[in-house]
Tab-separated table of C-alpha atoms and ligand atoms in Angstrom:
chain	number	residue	atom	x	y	z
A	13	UNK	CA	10.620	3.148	-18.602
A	14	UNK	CA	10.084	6.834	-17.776
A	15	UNK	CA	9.372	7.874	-21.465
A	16	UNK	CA	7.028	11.005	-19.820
A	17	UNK	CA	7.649	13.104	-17.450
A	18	UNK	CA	4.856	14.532	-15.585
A	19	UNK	CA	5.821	17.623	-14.455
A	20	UNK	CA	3.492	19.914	-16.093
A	21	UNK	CA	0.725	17.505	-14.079
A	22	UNK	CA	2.038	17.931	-10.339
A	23	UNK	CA	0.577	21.139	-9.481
A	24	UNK	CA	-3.097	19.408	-10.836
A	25	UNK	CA	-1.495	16.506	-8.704
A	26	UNK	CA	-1.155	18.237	-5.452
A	27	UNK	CA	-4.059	20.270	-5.414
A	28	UNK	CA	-6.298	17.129	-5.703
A	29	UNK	CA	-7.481	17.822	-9.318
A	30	UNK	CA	-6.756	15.247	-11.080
A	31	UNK	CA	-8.774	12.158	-11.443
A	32	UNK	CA	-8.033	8.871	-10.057
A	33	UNK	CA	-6.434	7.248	-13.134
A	34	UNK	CA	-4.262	10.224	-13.670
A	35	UNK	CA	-3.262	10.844	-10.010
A	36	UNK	CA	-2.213	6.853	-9.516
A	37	UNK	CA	-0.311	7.488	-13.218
A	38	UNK	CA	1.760	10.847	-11.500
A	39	UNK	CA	2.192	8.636	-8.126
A	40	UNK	CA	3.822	5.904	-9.563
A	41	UNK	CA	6.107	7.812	-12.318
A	42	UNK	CA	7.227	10.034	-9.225
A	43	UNK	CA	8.142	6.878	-7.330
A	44	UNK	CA	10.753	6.122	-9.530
A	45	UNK	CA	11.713	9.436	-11.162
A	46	UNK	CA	14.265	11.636	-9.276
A	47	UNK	CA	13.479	14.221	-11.644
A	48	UNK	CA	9.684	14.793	-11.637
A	49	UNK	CA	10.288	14.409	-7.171
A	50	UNK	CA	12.194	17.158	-7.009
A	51	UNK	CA	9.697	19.085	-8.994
A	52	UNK	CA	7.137	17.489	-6.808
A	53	UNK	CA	8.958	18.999	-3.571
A	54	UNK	CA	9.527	22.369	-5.084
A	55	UNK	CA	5.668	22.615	-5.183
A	56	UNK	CA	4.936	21.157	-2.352
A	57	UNK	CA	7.270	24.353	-1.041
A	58	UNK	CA	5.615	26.695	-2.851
A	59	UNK	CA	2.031	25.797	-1.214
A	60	UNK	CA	3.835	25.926	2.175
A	61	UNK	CA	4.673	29.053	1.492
A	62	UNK	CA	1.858	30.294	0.090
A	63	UNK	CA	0.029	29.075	3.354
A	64	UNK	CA	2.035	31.431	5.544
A	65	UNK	CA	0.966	34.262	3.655
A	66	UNK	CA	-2.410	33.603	4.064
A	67	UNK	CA	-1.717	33.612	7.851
A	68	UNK	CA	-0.528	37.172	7.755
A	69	UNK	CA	-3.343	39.995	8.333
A	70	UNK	CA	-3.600	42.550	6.565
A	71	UNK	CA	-2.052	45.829	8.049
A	72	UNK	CA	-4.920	48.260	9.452
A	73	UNK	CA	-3.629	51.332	7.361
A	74	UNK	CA	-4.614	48.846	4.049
A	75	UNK	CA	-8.204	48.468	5.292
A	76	UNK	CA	-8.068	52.720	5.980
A	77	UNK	CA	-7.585	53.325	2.463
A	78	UNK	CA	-9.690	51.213	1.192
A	79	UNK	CA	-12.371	52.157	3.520
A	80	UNK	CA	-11.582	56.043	2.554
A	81	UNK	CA	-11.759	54.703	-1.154
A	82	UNK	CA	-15.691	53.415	-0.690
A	83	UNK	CA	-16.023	56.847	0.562
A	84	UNK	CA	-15.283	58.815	-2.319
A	85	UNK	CA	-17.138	56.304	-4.389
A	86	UNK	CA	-20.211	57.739	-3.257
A	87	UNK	CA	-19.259	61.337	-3.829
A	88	UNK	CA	-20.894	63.275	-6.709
A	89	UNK	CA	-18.647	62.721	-9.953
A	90	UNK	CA	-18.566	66.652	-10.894
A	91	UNK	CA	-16.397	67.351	-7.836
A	92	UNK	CA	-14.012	64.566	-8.814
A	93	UNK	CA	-14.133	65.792	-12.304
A	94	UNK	CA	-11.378	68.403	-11.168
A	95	UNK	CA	-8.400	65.740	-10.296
A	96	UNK	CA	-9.736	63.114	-12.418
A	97	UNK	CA	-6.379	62.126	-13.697
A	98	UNK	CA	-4.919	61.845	-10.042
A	99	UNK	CA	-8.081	59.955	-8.813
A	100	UNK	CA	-8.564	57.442	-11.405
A	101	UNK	CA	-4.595	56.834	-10.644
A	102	UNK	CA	-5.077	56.389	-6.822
A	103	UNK	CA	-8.392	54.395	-7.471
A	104	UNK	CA	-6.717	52.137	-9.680
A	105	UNK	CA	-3.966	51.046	-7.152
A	106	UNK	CA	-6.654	51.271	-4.708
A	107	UNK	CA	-8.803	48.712	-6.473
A	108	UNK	CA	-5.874	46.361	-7.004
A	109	UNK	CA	-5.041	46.407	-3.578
A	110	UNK	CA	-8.490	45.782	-2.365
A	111	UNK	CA	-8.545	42.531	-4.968
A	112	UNK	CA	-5.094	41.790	-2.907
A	113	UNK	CA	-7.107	41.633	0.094
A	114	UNK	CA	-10.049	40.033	-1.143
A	115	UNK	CA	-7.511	37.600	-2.406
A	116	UNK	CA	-5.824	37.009	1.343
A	117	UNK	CA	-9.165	37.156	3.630
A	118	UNK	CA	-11.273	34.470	0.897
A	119	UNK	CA	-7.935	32.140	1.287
A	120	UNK	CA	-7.182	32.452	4.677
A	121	UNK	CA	-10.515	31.803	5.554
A	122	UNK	CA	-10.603	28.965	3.407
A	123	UNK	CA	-7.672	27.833	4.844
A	124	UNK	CA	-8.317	28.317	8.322
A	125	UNK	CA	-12.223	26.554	7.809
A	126	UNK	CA	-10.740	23.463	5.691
A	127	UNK	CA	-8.274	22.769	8.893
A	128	UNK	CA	-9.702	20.311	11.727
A	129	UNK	CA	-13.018	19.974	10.213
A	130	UNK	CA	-14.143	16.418	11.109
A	131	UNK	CA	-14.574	13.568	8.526
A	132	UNK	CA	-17.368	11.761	7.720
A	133	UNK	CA	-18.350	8.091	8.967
A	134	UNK	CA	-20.345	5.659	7.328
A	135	UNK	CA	-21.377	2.367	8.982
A	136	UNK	CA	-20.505	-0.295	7.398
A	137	UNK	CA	-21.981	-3.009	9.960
A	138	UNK	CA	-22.869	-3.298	13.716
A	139	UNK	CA	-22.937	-0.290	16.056
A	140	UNK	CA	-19.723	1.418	15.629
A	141	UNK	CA	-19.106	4.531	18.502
A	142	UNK	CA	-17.462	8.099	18.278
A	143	UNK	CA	-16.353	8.458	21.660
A	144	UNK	CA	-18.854	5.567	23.165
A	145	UNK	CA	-22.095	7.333	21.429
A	146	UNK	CA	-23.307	4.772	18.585
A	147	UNK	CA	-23.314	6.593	15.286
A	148	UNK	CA	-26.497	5.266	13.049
A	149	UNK	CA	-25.871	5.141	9.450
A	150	UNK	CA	-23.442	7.973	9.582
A	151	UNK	CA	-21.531	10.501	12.055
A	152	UNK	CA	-18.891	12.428	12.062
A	153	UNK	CA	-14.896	12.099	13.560
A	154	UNK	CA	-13.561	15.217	15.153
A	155	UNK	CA	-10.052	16.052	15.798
A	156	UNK	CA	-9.059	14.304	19.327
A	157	UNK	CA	-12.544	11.733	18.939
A	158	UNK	CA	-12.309	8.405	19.207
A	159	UNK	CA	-13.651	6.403	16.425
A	160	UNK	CA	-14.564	2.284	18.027
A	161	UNK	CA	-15.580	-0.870	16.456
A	162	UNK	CA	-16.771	-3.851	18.662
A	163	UNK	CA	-15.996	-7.812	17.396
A	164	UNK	CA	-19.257	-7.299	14.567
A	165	UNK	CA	-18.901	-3.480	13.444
A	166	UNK	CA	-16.856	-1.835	10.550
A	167	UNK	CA	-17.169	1.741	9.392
A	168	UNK	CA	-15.596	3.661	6.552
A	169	UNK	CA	-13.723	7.037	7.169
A	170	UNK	CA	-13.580	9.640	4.950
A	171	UNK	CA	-10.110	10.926	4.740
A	172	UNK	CA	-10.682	14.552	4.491
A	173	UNK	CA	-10.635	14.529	0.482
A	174	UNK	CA	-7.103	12.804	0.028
A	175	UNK	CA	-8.855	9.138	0.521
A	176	UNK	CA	-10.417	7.007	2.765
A	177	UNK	CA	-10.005	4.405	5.483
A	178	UNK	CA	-12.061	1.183	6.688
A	179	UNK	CA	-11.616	0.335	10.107
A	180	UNK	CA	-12.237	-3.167	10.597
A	181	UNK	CA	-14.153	-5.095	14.097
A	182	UNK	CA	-11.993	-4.223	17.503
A	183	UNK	CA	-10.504	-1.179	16.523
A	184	UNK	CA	-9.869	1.901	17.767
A	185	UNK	CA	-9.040	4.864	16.125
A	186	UNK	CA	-8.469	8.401	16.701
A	187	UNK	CA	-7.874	11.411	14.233
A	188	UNK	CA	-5.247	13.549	15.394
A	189	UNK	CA	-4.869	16.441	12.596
A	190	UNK	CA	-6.335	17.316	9.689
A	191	UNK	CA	-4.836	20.089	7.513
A	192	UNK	CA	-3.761	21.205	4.422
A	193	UNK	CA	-0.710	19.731	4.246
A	194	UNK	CA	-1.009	16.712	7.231
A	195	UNK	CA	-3.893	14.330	8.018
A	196	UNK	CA	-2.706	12.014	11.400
A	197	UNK	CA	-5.116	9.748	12.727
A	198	UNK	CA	-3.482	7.173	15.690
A	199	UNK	CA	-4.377	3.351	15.638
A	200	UNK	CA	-4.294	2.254	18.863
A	201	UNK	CA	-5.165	-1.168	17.996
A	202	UNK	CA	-7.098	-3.693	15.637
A	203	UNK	CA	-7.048	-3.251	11.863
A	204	UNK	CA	-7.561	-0.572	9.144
A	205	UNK	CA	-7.137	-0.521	5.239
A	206	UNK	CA	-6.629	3.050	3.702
A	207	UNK	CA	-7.061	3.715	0.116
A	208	UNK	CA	-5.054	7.337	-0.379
A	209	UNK	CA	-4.798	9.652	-3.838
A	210	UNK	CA	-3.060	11.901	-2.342
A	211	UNK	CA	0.937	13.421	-2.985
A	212	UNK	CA	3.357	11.445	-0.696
A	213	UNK	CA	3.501	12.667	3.072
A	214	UNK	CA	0.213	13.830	3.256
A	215	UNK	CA	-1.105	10.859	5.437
A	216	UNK	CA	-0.251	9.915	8.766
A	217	UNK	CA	-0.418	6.801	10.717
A	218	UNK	CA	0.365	6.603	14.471
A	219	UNK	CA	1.380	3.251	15.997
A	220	UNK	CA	2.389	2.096	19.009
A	221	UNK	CA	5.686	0.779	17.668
A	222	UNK	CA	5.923	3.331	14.320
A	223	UNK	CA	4.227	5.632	12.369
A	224	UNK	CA	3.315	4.580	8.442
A	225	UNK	CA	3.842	7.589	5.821
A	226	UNK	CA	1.759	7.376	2.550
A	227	UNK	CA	3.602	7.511	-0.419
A	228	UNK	CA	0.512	7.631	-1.997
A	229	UNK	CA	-1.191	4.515	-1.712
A	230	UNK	CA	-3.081	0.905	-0.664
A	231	UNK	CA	-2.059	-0.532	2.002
A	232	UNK	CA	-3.538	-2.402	5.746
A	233	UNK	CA	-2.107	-1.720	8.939
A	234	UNK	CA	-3.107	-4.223	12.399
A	235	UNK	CA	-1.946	-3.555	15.584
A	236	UNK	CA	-2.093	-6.356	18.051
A	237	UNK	CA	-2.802	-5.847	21.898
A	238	UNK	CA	1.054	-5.706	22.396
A	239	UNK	CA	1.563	-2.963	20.299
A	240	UNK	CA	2.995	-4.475	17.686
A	241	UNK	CA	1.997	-3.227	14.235
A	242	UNK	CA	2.222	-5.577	10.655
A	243	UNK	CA	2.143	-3.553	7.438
A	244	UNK	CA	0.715	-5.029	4.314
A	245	UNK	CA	0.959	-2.852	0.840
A	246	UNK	CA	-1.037	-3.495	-1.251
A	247	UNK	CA	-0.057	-0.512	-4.140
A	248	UNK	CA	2.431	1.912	-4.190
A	249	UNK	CA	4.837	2.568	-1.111
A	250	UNK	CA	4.816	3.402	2.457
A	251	UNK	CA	7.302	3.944	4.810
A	252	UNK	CA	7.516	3.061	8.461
A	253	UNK	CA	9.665	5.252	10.951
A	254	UNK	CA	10.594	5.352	14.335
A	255	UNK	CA	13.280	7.535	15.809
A	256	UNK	CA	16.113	6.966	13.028
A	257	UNK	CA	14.687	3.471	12.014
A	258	UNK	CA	12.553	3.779	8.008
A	259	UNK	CA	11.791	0.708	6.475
A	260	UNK	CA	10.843	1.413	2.766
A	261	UNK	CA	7.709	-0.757	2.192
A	262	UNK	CA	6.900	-1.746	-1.883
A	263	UNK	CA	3.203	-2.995	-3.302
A	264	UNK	CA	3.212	-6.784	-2.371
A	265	UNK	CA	5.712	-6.060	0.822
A	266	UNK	CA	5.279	-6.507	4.342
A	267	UNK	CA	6.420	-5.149	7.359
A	268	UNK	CA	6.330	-5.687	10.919
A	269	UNK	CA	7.069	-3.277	13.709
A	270	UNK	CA	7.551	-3.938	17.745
A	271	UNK	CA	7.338	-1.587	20.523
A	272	UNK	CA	10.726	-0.369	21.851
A	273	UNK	CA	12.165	-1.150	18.906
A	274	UNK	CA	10.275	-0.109	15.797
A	275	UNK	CA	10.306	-1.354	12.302
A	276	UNK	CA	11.395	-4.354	11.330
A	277	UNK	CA	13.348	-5.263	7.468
A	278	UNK	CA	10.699	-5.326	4.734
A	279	UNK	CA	10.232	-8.659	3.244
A	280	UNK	CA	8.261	-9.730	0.159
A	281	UNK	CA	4.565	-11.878	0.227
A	282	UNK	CA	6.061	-14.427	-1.479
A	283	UNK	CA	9.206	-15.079	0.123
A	284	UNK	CA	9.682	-18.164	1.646
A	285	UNK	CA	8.705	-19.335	4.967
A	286	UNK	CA	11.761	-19.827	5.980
A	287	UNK	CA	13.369	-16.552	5.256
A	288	UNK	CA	10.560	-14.608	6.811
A	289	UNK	CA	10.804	-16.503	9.964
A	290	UNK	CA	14.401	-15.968	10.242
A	291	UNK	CA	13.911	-12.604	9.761
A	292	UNK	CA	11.591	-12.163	12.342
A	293	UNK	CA	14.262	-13.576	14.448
A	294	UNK	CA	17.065	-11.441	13.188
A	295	UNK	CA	14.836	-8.451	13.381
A	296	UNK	CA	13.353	-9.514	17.011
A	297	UNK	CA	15.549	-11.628	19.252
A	298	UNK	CA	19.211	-11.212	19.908
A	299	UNK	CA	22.174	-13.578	18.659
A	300	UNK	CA	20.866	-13.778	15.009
A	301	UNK	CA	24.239	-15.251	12.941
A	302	UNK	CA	22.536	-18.240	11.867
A	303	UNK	CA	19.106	-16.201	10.805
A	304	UNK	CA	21.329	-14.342	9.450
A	305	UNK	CA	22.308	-17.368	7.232
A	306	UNK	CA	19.182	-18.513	6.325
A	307	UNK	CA	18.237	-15.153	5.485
A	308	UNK	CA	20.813	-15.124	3.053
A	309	UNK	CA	20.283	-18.295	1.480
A	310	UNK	CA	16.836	-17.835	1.031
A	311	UNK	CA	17.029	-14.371	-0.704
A	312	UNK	CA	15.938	-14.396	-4.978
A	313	UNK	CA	16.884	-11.318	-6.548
A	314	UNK	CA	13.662	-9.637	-5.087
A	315	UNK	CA	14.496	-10.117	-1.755
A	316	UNK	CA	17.288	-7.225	-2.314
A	317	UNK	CA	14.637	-5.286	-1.000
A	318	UNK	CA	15.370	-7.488	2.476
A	319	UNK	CA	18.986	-7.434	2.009
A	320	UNK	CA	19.377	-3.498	1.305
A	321	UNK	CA	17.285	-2.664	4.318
A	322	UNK	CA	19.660	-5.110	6.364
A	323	UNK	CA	22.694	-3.000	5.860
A	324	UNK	CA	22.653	-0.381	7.923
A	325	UNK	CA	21.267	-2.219	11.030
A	326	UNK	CA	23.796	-5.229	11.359
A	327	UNK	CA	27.654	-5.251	12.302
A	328	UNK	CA	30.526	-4.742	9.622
A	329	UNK	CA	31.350	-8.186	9.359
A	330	UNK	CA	27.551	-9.110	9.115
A	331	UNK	CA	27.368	-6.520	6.079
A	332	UNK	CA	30.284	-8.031	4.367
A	333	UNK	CA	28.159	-11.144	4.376
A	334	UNK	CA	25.179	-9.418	2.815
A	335	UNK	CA	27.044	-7.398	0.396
A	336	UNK	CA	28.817	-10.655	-0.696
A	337	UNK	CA	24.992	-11.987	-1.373
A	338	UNK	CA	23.212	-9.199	-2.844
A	339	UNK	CA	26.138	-8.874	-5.754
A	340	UNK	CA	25.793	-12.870	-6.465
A	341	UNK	CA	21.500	-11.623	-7.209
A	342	UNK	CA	22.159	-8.556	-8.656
A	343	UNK	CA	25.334	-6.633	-9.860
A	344	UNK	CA	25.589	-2.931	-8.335
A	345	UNK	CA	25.131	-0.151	-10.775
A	346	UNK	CA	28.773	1.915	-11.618
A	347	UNK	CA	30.260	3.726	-8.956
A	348	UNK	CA	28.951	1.421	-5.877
A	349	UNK	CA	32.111	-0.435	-4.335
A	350	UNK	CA	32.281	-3.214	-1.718
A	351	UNK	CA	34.128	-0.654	0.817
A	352	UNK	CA	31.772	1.940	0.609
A	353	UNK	CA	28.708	-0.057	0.586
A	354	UNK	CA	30.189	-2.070	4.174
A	355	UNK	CA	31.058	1.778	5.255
A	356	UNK	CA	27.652	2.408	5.030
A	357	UNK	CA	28.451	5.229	2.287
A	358	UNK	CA	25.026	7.414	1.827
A	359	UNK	CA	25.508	8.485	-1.571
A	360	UNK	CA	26.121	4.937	-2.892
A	361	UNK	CA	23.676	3.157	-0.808
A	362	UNK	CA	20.857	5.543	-2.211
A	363	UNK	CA	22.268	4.998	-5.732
A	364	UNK	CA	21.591	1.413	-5.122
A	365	UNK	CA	18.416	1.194	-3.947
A	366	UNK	CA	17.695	3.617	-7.312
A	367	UNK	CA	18.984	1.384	-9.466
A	368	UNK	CA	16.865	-2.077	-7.627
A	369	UNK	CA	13.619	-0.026	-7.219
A	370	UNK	CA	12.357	-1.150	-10.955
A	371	UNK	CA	12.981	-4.654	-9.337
A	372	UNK	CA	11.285	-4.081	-5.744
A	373	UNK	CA	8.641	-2.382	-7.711
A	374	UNK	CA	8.134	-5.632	-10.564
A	375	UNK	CA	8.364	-2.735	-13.282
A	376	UNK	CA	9.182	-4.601	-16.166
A	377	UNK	CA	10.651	-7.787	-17.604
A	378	UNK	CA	13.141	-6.351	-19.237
A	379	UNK	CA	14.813	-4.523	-16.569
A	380	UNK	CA	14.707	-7.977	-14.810
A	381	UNK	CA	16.385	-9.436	-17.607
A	382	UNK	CA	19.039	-6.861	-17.540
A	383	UNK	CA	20.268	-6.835	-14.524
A	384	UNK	CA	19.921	-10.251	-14.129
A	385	UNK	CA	21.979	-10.308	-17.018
A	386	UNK	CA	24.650	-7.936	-15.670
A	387	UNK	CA	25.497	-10.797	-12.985
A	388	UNK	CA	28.960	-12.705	-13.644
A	389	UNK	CA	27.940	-16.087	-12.622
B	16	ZN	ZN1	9.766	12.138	-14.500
């Protein structure tokens, strides 16, 4: 499946240069390529770090020298003439340093401009409000503003230049950060969709009850008067966290979140009724054996996604019951055992959810067919 690697492409990738057909082509190879991630976060490292240098001044006895090296500029050239071997020497160095600094002050002062400026608003319809001043055709969203659509407005957000974001009627929105490497905007409540082209982890969602992380992305987020959030994805992946809780969500996956608790198990569109209502139960309400059931029942070889995500949040003898299933859908790559799977091993359950990604993700056929295949009965 991964016939290309495309690591020569992810420093294009994270710098926002590539264009959209190329930077969903990266996203999605990186989704299910260890190799080309790691590459991914070794960049990603590398700009971090490159940031904090910018942050550093410049030491005052730098800016001396230079300053003393304008000087002599402007002195006649037969006096230098004398110790021209010497000067052209020091003035070399000189003039590399002062490209140094050049270098440093234009990128830290990109850097420091580019962080917190406010995003652009376009009306879609109504009167939308940044904090409770309508906004005409357009406006503009500062850091800490409130962004506010009544029952017949919808405006579009401009994402710094990672992506964008329609916030649908009854919303309320706020953006929290945006920087080089973190944009955070809160949803307090109603409904937004957010289109981002950006590297994973770049885009931030608060919720009441979680906050969604772009994987790079197309996905809808609502948030009901309660607090509670549903997640729709629409392409690629995002994940919801709270405290220790992540739910891994895949395009055509939904999940739902609740305050106090946080995310709920991902579950697919087109699962059945009755296995996303049991869910909701198992995730939800207390004393869940015979959701647990139905849950199980219910489950196609797709719904591993459902079953994987169950693990770690039942009891022991509730995982023996969903190990027992998953193995009947899908046989578990080498090296994954019944024990360590029910003792919650990390090393195998992450080898797992490797191996049923292609599956979660609707790769390809073949794959399907294969581990389909690989089943005993
Ligand atoms: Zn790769």
């Amino acid at each position: 499946m991964f016939t290309k690697h495309v690591s020569k492409e992810l420093s294009a990738y994270c710098q926002g240069e590539l264009g959209s057909d190329d930077s969903r082509r990266v996203a999605e190879h990186i989704l299910g390529c260890r190799r080309c991630r790691k590459d991914l976060e070794e960049i990603k490292l590398g700009i971090q770090f490159a940031e904090r240098i910018t942050h550093a001044p410049a030491p005052a006895s730098l800016w001396r020298e230079i300053e003393s090296l304008l000087d002599q500029q402007s002195i006649p050239q037969r006096r230098l003439s004398r110790r021209r071997s010497w000067v052209s020497w020091r003035n070399a160095g000189l003039a590399a340093a002062a490209v140094i600094v050049t270098v440093i002050v234009v990128v830290s002062w990109y850097a420091i401009h580019s962080q917190d400026a406010p995003w652009e608003v376009v009306r879609l319809a109504g009167n939308p409000t940044i904090n409770s001043d309508r906004i005409g055709d357009e406006g503009s969203l500062g850091v800490g503003e409130w962004l506010n659509t009544d029952a017949s407005s919808r405006a579009q957000v401009k994402v710094a230049n990672i992506g964008e974001v329609e916030v649908e009627p009854n919303s309320r929105l706020r953006l929290v950060k945006t920087q080089i490497n973190e944009h955070r905007v809160e949803l307090a409540r109603g409904s937004m969709q957010a289109r981002i082209w950006a590297p994973p982890k770049l885009f931030f969602v608060n919720t009441p009850s979680a906050v969604a992380v772009d994987h790079g992305c197309a996905y809808t987020l609502d948030v009901d008067d309660a607090g509670a959030t549903m997640l729709h994805v629409t392409m690629g992946w995002v994940a919801l966290v709270l405290g220790g809780r992540e739910s891994m969500v895949p395009t055509g996956g939904r999940c739902d979140t609740r305050p106090e608790i946080g995310p709920g198990t991902p579950y697919f569109d087109d699962a059945s009724e009755a296995l996303k209502k049991a869910l909701a139960k198992l995730d939800f309400e207390a004393g869940a054996e015979e959701a647990l059931s139905i849950v199980l029942a219910q489950s196609r070889p797709l719904d591993t996604l459902t079953l994987w995500h169950l693990l770690p949040r039942l009891t022991r003898p509730q995982r023996e019951r969903v190990y027992d299933r998953m193995v009947l859908l899908i046989a578990p790559p080498a090296g994954v055992t019944r024990e360590g799977v029910i003792n919650l091993d990390e090393t195998m359950l992450d080898i797992w959810r490797e191996q049923l990604k292609p599956v979660w993700q609707r790769d390809d056929p073949a794959i399907w067919k294969k581990l389909l295949g690989s089943v005993g009965n």
